[in-house]
Tab-separated table of C-alpha atoms and ligand atoms in Angstrom:
chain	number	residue	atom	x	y	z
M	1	UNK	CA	0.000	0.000	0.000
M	2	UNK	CA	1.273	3.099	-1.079
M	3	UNK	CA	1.892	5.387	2.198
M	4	UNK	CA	0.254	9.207	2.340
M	5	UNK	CA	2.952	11.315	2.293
M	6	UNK	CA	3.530	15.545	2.541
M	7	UNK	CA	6.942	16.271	1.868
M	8	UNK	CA	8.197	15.139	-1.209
M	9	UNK	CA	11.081	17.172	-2.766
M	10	UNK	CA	11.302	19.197	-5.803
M	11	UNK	CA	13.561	16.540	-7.256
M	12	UNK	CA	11.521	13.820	-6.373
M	13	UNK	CA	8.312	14.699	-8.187
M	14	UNK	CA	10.759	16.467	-11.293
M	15	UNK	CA	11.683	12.709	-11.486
M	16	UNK	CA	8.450	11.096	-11.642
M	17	UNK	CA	7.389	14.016	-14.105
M	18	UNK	CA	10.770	12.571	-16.120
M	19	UNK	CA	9.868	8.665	-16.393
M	20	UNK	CA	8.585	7.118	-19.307
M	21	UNK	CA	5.760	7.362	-20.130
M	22	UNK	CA	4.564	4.096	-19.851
M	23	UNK	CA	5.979	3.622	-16.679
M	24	UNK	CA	4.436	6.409	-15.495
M	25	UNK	CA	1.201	5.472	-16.713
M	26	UNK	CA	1.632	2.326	-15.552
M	27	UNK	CA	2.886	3.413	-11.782
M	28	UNK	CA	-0.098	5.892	-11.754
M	29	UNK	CA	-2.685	3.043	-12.822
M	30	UNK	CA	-1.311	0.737	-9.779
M	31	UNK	CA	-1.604	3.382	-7.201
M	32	UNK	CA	-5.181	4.603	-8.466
M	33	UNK	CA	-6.060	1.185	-7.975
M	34	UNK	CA	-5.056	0.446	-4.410
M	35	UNK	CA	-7.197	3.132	-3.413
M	36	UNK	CA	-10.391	3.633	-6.066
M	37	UNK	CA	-12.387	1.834	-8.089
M	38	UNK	CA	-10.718	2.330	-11.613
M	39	UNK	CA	-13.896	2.905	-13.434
M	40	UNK	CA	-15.744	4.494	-11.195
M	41	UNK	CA	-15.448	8.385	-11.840
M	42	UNK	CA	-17.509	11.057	-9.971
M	43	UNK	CA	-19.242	13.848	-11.925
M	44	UNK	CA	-19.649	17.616	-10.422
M	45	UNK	CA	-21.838	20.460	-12.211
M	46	UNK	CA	-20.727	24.266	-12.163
M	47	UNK	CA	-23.447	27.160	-12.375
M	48	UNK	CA	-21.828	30.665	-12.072
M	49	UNK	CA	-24.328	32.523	-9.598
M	50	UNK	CA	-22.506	35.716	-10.342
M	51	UNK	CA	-21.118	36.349	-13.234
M	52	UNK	CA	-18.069	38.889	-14.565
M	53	UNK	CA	-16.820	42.447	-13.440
M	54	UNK	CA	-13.998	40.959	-11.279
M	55	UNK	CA	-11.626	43.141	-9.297
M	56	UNK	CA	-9.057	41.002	-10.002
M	57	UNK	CA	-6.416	40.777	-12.533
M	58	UNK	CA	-5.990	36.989	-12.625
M	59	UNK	CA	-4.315	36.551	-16.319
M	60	UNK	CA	-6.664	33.247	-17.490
M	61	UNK	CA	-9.665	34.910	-16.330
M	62	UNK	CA	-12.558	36.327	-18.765
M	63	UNK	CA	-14.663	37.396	-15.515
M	64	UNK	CA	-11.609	39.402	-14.587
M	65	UNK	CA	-12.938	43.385	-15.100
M	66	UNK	CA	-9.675	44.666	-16.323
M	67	UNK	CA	-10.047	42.418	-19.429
M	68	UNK	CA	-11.966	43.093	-22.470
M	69	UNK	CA	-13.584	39.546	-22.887
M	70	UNK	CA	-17.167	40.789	-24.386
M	71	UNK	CA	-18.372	39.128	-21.536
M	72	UNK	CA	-21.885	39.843	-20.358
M	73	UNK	CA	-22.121	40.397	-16.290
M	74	UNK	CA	-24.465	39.410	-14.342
M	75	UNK	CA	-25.594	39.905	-10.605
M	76	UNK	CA	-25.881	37.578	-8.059
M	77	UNK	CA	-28.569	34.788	-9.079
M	78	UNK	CA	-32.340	34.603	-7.434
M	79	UNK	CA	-32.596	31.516	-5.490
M	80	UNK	CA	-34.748	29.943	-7.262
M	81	UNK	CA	-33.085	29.814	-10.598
M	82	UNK	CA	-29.669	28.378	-8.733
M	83	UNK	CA	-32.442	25.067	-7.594
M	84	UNK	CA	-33.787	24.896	-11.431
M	85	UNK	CA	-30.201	24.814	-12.331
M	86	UNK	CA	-29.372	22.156	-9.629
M	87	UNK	CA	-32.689	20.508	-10.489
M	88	UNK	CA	-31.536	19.403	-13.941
M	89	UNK	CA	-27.888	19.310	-13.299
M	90	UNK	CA	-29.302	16.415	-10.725
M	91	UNK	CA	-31.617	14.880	-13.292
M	92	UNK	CA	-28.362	14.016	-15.816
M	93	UNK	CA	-26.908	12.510	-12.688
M	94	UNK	CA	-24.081	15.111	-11.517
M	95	UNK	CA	-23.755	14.021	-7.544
M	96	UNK	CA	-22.405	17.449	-6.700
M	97	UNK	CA	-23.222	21.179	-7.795
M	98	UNK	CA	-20.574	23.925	-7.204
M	99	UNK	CA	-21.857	27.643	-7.536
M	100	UNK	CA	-19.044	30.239	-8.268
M	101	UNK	CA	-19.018	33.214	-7.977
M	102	UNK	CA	-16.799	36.364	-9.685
M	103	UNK	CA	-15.472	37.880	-6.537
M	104	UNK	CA	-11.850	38.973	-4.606
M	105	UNK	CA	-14.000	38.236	-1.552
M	106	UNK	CA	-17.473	37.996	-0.525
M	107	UNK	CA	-18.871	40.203	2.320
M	108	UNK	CA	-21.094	39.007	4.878
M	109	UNK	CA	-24.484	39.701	3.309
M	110	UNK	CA	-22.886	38.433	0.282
M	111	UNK	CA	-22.283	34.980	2.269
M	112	UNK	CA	-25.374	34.459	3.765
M	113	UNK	CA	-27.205	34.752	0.510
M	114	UNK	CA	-24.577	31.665	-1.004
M	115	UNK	CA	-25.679	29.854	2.662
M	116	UNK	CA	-29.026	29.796	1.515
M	117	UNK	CA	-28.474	28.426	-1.771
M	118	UNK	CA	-26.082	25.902	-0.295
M	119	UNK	CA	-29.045	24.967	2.786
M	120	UNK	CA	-31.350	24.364	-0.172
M	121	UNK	CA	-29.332	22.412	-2.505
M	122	UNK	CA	-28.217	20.294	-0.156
M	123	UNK	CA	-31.744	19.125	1.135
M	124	UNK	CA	-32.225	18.266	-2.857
M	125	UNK	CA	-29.945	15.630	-2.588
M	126	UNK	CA	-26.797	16.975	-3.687
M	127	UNK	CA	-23.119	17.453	-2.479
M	128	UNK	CA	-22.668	21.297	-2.260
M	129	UNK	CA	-19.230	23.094	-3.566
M	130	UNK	CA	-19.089	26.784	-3.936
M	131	UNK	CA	-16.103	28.804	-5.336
M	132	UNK	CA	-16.079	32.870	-3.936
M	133	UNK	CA	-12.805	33.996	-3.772
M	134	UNK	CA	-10.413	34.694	-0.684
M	135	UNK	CA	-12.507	33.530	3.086
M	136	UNK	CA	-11.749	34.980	6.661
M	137	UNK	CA	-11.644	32.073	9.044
M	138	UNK	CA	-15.658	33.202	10.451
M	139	UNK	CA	-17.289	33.158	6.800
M	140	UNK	CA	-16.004	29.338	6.613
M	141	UNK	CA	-17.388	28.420	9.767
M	142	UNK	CA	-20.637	29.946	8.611
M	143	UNK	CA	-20.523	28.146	5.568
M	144	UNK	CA	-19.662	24.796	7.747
M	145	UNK	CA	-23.087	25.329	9.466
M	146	UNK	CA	-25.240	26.159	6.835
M	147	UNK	CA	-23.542	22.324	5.679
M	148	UNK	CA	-21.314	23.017	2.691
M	149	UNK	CA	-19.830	20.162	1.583
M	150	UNK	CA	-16.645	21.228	-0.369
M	151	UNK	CA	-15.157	24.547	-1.152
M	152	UNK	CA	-13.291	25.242	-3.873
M	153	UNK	CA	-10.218	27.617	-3.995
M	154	UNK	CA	-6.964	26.705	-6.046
M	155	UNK	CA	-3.554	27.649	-5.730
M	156	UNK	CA	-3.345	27.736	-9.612
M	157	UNK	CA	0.314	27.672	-10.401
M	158	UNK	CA	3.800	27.310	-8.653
M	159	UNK	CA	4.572	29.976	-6.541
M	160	UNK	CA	7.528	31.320	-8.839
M	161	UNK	CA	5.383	31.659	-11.869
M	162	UNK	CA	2.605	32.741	-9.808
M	163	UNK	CA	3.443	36.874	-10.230
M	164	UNK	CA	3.544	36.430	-13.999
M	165	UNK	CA	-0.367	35.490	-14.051
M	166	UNK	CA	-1.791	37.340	-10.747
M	167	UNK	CA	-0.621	40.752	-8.716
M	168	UNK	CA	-4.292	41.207	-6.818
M	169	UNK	CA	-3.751	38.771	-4.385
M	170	UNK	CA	-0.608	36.889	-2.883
M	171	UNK	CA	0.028	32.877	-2.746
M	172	UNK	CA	0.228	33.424	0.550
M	173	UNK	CA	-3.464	34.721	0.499
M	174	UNK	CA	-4.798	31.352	-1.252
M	175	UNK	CA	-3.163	29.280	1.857
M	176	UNK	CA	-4.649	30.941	4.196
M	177	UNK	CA	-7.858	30.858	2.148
M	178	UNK	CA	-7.322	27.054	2.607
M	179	UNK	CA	-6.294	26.639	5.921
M	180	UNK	CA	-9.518	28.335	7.270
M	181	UNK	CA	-11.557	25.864	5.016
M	182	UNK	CA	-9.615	22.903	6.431
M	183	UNK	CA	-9.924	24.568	10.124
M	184	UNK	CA	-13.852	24.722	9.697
M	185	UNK	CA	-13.612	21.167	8.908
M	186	UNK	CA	-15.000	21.685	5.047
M	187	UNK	CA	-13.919	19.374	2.665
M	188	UNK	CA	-10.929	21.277	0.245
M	189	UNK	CA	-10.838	21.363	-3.514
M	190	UNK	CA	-7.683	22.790	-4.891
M	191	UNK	CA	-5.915	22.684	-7.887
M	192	UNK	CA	-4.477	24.768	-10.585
M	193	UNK	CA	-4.394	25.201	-14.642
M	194	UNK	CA	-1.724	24.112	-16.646
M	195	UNK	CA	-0.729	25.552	-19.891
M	196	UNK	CA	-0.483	29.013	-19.159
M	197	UNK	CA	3.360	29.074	-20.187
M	198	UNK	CA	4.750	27.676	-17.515
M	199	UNK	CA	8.259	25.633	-17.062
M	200	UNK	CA	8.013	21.484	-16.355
M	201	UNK	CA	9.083	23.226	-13.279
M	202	UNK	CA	6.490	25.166	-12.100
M	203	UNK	CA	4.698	22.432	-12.657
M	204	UNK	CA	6.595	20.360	-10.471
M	205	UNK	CA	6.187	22.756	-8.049
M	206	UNK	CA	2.660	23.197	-8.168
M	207	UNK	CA	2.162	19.578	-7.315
M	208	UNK	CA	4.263	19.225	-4.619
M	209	UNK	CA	2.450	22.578	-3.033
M	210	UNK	CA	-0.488	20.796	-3.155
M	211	UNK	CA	0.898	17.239	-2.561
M	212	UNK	CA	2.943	19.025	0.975
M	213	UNK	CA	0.022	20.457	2.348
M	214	UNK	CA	-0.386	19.457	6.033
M	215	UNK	CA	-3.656	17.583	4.468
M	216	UNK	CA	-3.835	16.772	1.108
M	217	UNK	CA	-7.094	18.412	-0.918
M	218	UNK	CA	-10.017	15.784	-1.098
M	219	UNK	CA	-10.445	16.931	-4.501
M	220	UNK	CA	-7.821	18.291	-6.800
M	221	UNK	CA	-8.878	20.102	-10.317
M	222	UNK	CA	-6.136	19.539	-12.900
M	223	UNK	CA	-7.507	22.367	-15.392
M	224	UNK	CA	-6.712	23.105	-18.850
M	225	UNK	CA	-6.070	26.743	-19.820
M	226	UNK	CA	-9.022	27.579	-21.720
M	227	UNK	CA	-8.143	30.282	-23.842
M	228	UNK	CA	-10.458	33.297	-23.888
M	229	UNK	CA	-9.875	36.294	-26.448
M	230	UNK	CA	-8.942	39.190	-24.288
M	231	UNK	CA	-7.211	37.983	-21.996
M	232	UNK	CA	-3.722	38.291	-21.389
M	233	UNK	CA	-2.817	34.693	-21.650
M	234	UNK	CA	-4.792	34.670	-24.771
M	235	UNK	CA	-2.585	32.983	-27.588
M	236	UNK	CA	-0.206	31.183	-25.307
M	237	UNK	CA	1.439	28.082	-26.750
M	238	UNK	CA	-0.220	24.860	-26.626
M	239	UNK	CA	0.432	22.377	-24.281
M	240	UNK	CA	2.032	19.322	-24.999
M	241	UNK	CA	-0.948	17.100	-24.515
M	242	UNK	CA	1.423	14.502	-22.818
M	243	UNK	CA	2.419	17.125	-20.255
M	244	UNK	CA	-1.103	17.550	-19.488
M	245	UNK	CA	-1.532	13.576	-18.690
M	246	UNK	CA	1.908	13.493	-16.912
M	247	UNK	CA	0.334	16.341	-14.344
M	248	UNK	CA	-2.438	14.487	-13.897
M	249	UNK	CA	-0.265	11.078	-13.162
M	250	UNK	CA	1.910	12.516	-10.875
M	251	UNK	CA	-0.905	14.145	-8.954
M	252	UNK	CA	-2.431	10.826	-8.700
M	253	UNK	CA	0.814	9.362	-7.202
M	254	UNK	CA	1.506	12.160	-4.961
M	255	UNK	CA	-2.295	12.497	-3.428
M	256	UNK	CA	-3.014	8.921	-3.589
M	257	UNK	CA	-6.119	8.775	-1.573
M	258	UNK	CA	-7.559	12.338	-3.632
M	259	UNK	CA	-10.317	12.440	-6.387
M	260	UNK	CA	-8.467	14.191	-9.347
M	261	UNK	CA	-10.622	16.150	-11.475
M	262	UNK	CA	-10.188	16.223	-15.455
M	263	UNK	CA	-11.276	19.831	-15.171
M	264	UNK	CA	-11.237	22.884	-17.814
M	265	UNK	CA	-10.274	22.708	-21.148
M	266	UNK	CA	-11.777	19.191	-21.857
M	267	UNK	CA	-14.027	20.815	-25.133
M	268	UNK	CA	-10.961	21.067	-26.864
M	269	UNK	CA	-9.458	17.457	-25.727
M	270	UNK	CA	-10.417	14.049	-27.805
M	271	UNK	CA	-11.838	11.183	-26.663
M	272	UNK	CA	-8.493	9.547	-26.871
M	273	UNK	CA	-6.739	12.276	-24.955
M	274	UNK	CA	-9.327	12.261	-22.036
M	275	UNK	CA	-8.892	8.567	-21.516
M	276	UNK	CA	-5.392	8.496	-20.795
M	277	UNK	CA	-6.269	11.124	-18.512
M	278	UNK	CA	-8.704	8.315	-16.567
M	279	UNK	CA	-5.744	5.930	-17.226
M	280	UNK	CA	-3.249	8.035	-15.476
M	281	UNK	CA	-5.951	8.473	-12.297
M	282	UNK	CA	-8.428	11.320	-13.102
M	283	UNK	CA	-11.205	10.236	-11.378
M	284	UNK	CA	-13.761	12.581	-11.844
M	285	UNK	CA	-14.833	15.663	-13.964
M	286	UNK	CA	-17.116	18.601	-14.424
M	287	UNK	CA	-20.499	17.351	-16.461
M	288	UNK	CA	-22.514	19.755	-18.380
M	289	UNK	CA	-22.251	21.532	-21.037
M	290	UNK	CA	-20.993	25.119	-19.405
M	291	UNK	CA	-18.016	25.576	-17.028
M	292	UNK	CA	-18.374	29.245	-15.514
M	293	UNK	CA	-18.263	30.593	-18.735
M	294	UNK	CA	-17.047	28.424	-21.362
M	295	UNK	CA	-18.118	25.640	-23.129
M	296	UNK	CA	-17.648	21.978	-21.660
M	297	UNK	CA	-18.588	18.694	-23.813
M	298	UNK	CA	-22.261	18.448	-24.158
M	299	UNK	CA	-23.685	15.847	-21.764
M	300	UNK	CA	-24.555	13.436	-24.324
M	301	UNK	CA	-20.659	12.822	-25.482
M	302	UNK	CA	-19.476	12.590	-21.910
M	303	UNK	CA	-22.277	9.688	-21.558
M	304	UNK	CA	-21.002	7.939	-25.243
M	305	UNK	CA	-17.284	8.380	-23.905
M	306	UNK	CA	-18.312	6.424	-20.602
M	307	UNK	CA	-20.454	3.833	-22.142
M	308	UNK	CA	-17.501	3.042	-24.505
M	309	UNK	CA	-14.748	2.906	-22.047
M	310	UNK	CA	-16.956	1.220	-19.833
M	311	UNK	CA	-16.712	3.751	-16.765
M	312	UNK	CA	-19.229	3.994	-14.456
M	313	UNK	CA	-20.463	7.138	-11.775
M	314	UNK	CA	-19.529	6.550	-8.289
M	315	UNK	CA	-21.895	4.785	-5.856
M	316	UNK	CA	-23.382	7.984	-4.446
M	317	UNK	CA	-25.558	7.922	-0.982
M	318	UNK	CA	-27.461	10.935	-1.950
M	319	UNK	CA	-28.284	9.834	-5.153
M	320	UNK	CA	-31.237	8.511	-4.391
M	321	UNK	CA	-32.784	11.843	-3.284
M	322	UNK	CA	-32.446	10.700	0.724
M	323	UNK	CA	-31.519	13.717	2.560
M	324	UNK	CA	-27.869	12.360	3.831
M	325	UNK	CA	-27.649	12.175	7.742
M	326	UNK	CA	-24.150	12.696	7.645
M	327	UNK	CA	-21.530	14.685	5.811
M	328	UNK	CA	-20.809	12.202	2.678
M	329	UNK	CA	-17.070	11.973	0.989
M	330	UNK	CA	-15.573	10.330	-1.678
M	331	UNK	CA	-15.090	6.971	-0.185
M	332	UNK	CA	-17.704	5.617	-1.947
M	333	UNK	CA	-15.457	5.418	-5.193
M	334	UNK	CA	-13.510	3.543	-3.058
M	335	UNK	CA	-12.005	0.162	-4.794
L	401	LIG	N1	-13.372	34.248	-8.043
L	401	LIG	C1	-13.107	33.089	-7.305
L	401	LIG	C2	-11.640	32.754	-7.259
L	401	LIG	O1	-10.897	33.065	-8.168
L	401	LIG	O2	-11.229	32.125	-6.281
L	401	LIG	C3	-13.886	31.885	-7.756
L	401	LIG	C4	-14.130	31.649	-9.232
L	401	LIG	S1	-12.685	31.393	-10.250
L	401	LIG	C5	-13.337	31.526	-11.874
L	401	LIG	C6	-12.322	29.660	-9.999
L	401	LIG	C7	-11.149	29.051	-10.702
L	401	LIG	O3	-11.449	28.844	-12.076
L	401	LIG	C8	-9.849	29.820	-10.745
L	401	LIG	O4	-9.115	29.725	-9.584
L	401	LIG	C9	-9.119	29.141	-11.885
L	401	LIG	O5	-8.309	28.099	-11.377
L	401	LIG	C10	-10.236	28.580	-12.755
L	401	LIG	N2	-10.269	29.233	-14.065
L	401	LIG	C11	-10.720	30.484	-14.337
L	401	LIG	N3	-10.572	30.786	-15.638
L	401	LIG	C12	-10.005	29.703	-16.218
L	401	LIG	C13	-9.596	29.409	-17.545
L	401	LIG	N4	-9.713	30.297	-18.535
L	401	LIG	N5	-9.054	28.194	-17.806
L	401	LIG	C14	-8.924	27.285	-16.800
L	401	LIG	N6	-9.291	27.513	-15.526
L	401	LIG	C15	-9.817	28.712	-15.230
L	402	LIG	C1	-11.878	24.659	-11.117
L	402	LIG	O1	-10.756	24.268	-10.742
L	402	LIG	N1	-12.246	24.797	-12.379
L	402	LIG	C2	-13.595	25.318	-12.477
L	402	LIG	C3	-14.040	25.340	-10.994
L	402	LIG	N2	-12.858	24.990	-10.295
L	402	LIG	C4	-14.680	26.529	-10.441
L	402	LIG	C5	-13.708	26.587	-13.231
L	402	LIG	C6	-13.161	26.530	-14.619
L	402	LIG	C7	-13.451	27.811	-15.282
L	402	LIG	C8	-13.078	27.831	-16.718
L	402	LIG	C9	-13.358	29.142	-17.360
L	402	LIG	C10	-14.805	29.551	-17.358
L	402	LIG	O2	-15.677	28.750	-17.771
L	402	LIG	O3	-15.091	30.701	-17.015
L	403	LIG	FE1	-11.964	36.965	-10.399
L	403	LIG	FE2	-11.798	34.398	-9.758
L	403	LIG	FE3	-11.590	35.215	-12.330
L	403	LIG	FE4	-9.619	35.753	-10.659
L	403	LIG	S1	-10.321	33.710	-11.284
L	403	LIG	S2	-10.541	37.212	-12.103
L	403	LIG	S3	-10.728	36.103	-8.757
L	403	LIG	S4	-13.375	35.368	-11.041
């Protein structure tokens, strides 16, 4: 059994970046399957509840306000169009919704208007995520009792390369984001994007920040850059597909017991692409045919892709509509 582990070395995860690739394919596939059912992948829906007009300068970003992305903002969402969203994200059998929203940082009232669209989705049946930006350490204990599920927050990139795509907020800003999360005793989902013109290094680096944290994210979103017109990182060099599976191989080594989501950028990926991605231990991904923003595969494919590779959802308590009596978790894609 492959031990949990939170301080590998620079070198050490360079090196399993380096193998191979068969081997690390193949290394990646064994240690997925000491811990997970290998066809068993989990599937989460994203709504954005509030949409564009971002202080921030984040360089991916078409909600960012400083970009000209002919993107059309929106306010914060009524209630009950967030539950007809959840409603049919629910009916084509996502097990978990996750609202974001386009903020630095939401203020109180702000909160407690996410808290009641978290209460309510929640008592539908589904795992709750939400995505708002930078938390004080009392707005994720609020969110803990309203019984949020997951919150997602990533640290995006390594911290070297980090001032080339962001100057609003600091690394150091995302980690404590995270450590209040983890202190309120929410589950964590944190990743980061890959092809934004980064070195193999950085992303090295951005897997062993996540891989070294004192607990390793229950969930980690491997995204994609999707390219959007106006934004700075607009017209960045492609990614070496391969790179993209190595990332997601080496975070399945390094976080062993972790779901690893096949996140962003999957509209532009083949079928063949996205299942050496399950090969090398993604095992789950956003369902739905809308992101935040941009365009994910239409439902229908994801289903063909999973019928012909012969994956299955994960075994989920609440999918049967109970109301769960305890806070559920990913062990039931356990192998
Ligand atoms: N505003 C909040 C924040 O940044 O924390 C929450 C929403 S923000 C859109 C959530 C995450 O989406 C970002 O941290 C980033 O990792 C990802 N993201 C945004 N734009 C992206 C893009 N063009 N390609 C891939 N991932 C992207
Ligand atoms: C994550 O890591 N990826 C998702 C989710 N967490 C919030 C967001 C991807 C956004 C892609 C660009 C867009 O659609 O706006
Ligand atoms: Fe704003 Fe989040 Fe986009 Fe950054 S990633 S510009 S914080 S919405």
């Amino acid at each position: 059994m492959t031990s949990t582990r939170h301080d590998w070395t620079q070198k050490e995860i360079e090196q399993l970046f380096q193998q191979p690739f068969n081997d690390l394919l193949f290394h990646a596939q064994s240690v997925h399957r000491e811990h997970f059912d290998p066809n068993a992948v989990q599937m989460s829906s994203l709504l954005s509840i509030k949409t564009g007009a971002c202080p921030e300068d984040c360089g991916y970003c078409p909600q960012s306000a400083k970009y000209n992305t002919e993107l059309e903002r929106e306010a914060l969402m009524p209630l009950g169009e967030v539950l007809s969203a959840a409603r049919a994200a629910k009916a084509k059998g996502a097990s978990r919704f996750c609202m974001g929203a386009a903020w630095r940082n939401p203020n109180d009232r702000q909160l407690e208007q996410v808290g009641e669209m978290v209460s309510a989705v929640r008592d539908m049946g589904l795992e709750t995520c939400v995505t708002l930006g930078m938390l004080e350490a009392h707005q994720a204990q609020r969110l803990r009792d309203v019984g949020l599920d997951y919150y997602n927050h990533n640290l995006d990139t390594s911290p070297d390369y980090y001032g080339e795509v962001i100057t609003t907020r600091t690394y150091q800003d995302r980690l404590d984001t995270l450590s209040h999360v983890r202190d309120a005793g929410i589950h964590v989902c944190c990743g980061g994007i890959v092809g934004m013109g980064e070195a193999p290094s950085d992303r090295a680096e951005l897997v062993q920040q996540l891989a070294n944290l004192p607990q390793h994210p229950e969930s980690v979103p491997i995204n994609l850059l999707v390219q959007v017109a106006g934004t700075p990182l607009y017209g960045t060099e492609a990614l070496d597909p391969f790179d993209f599976v190595r990332t997601i191989a080496v975070a399945r080594i390094t976080m062993p017991q972790s779901m690893v989501r096949l996140s962003a950028g999957r509209n532009d990926m083949s079928d063949e692409l996205q299942a050496l991605c399950f090969m090398a231990g993604a095992n789950s991904i956003f369902y739905g045919d809308k992101l935040l923003t941009t365009d994910n595969p239409e439902a229908e494919r994801d289903q063909k892709l999973f019928e012909r590779l012969g994956l299955h959802l994960c075994a989920d308590t609440r999918a049967s509509g109970d109301v769960p009596t305890t806070k559920s978790d990913d062990k039931t894609c356990a192998a």
